[in-house]
XYZ file of C-alpha atoms in Angstrom:
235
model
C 5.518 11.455 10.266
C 4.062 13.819 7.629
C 2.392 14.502 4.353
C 3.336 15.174 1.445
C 0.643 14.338 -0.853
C 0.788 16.794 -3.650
C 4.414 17.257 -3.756
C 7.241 16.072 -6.428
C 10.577 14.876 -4.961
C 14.013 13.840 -7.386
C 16.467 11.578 -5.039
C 19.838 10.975 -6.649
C 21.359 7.375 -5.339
C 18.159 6.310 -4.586
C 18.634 2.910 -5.544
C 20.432 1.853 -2.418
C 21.567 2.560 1.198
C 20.559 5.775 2.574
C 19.207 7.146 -0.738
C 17.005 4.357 -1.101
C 15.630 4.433 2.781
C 14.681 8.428 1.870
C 12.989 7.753 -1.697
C 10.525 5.093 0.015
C 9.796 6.945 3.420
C 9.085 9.957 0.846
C 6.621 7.634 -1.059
C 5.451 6.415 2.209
C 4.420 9.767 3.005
C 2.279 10.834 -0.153
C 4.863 12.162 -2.361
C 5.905 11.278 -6.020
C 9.061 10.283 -5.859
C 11.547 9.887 -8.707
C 14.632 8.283 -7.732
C 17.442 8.154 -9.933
C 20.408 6.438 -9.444
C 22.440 3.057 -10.848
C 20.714 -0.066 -10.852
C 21.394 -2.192 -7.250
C 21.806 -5.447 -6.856
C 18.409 -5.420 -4.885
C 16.345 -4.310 -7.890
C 16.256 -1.015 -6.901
C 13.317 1.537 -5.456
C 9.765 -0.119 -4.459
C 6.882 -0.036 -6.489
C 5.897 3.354 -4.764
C 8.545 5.209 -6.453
C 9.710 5.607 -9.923
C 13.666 4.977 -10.984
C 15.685 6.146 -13.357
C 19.222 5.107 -14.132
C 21.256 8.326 -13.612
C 25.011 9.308 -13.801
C 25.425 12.322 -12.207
C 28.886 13.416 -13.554
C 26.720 13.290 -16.905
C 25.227 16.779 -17.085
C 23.106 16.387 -20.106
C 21.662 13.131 -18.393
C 20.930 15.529 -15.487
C 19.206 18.255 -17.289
C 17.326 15.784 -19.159
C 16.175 14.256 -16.279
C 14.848 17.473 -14.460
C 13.445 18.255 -17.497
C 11.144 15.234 -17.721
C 9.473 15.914 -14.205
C 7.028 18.325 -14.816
C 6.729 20.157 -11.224
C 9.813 19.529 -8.496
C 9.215 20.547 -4.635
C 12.270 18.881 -3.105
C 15.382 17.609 -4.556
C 18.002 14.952 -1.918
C 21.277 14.624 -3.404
C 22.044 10.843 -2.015
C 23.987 10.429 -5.036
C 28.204 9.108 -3.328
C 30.710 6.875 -3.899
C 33.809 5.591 -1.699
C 37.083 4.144 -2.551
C 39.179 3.585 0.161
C 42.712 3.641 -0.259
C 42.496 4.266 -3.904
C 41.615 7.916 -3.625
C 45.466 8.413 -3.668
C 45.278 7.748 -6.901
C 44.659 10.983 -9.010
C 41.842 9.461 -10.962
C 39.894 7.809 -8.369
C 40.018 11.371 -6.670
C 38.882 13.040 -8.922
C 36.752 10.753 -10.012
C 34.770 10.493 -6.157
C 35.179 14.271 -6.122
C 33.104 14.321 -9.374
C 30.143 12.616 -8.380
C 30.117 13.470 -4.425
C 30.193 17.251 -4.691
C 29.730 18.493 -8.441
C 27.346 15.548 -9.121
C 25.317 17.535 -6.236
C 25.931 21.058 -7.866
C 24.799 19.461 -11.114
C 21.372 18.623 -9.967
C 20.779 21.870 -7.710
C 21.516 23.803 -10.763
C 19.672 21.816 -13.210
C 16.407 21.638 -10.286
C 16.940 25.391 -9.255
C 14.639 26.919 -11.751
C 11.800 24.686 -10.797
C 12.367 24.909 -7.208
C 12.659 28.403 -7.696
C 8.838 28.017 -8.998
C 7.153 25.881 -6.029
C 9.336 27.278 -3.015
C 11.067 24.245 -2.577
C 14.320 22.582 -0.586
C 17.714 20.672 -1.168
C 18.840 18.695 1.154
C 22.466 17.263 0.828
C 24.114 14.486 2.257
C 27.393 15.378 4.507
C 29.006 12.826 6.898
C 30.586 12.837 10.064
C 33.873 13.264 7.291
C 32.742 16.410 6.540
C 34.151 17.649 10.201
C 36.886 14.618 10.774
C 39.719 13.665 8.650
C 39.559 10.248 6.993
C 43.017 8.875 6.295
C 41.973 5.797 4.087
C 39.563 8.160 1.933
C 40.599 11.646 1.070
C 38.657 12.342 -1.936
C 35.533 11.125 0.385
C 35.942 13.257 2.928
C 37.100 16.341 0.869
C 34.018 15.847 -0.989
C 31.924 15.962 2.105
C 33.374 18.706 3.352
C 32.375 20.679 0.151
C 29.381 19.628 0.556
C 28.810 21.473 3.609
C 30.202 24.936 2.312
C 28.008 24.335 -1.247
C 25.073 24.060 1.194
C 25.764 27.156 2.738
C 26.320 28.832 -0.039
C 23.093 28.012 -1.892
C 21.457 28.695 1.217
C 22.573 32.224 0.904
C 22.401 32.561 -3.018
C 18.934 31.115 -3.338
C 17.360 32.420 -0.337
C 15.813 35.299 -2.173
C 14.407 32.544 -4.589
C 12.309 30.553 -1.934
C 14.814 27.402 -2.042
C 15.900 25.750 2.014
C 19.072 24.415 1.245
C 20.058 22.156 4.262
C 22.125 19.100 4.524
C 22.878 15.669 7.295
C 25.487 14.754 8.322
C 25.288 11.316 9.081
C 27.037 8.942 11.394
C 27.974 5.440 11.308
C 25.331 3.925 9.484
C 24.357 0.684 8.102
C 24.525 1.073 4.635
C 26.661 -1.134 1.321
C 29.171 1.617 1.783
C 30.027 0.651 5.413
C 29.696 -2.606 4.954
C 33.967 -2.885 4.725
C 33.769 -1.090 8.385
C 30.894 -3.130 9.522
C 32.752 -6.840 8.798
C 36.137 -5.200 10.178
C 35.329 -6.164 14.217
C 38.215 -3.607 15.422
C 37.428 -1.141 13.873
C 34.190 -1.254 14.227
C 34.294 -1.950 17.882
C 36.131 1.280 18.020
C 33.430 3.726 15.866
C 30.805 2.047 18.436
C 32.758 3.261 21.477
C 32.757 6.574 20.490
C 29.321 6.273 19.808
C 27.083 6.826 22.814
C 24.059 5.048 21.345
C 26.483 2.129 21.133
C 25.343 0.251 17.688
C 25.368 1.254 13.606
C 22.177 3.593 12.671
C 20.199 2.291 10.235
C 19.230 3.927 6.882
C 15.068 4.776 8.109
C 16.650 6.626 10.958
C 18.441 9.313 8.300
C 15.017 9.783 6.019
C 13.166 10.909 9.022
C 15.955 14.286 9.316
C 15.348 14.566 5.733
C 11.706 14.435 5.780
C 11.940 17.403 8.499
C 14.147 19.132 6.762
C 11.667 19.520 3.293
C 8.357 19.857 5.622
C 6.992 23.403 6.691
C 7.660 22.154 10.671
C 11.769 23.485 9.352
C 10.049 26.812 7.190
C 12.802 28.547 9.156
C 15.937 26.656 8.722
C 18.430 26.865 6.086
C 22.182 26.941 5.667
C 22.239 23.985 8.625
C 24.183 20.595 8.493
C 22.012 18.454 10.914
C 24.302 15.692 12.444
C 22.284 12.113 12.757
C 24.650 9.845 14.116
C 23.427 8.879 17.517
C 26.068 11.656 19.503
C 29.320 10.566 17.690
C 30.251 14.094 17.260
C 28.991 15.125 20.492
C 31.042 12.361 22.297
């Protein structure tokens, strides 16, 4: 859908899911793409794109990291984790909270001087938890709510700089982190209800909204949480 030959992109959790969908349409579409993440069980990234094993509650990983890429257009902060019903416990919440939402502020920071440099974009991953409670996973969904007020506030900070900051929120989709949801028939019966497109998304269908969101077709858009999850909000 477009072109990015020429251009640099770091994507954190890009070694699975909806991380790994953006990296490769990304390196589909021209770009070198760095995508850091822990290893999957599928080997991680394609050929097209580099990896890098990455904690992101490790700052001096981080910096290190964004130091080794010489020029940076676009950074997607993919990076998550979910526990459900263990975010009760103290250190599983802080622990999610951690990587969801200060893992994110770690890269931005760390990528801000360099995307200061080429006029770049962040785009952050919300969720459909960032605007609905989720009673199995508060850690989660505070941390995706965060997300959405960091994005707006970078968006504002670092306008003067050049940097988009944007984020997605998306929906029900077909990723290792769902899969719990996905093999639970009631429950899922009842997310697919609500859902007017009536079925999971799948991960390609997120990278395209991320895509837009680094291109110069969104040159005027930033501060925006862009919901992809087939009118579940809307419904």
């Amino acid at each position: 859908m477009f072109d990015f030959s020429g251009k640099s992109v770091l994507v954190t959790g890009g070694s699975s899911g909806i991380g790994l969908a953006i990296a490769s349409a990304f390196a589909r579409s021209g770009a070198q793409v760095m995508a850091a993440g822990l290893a999957s069980e599928n080997g991680g990234p394609p050929p097209p794109a580099r990896f890098s094993e990455l904690d992101v509650t490790d700052g001096d990983a981080v910096s290190h990291l964004v130091s080794q890429i010489p020029a940076l257009d676009f950074v997607v902060n993919a990076a998550g984790i979910i526990s459900r019903d263990k975010e009760f416990e103290i250190d599983t919440f802080t622990r999610v909270i951690d990587v969801n939402l200060t893992g994110a502020m770690r890269v931005s920071m760390a990528a801000h001087a360099k995307l200061a440099q080429s006029g770049g974009a962040i785009v952050n991953i919300a969720s459909m938890l960032t605007y609905f409670g989720g009673p199995r996973v508060p850690a989660y969904s505070a941390s995706k709510g965060g997300i959405a007020q960091l994005t707006r506030s970078l968006a504002v900070a670092w306008a003067n700089d050049g940097i988009r900051v944007n984020a997605i929120a998306p929906g029900w989709i077909a990723t290792p982190l769902t899969k719990a949801l996905r093999e639970d028939a009631e429950r899922s019966d009842q997310l697919l209800l609500r859902t007017p497109f009536r079925r999971w998304g799948n991960p390609d269908e997120v990278a395209g909204p991320v895509l837009f969101l680094c291109s110069e077709a969104s040159s005027f858009i930033t501060g925006a949480i862009l919901p992809v999850d087939g009118g579940y909000s809307a419904a």
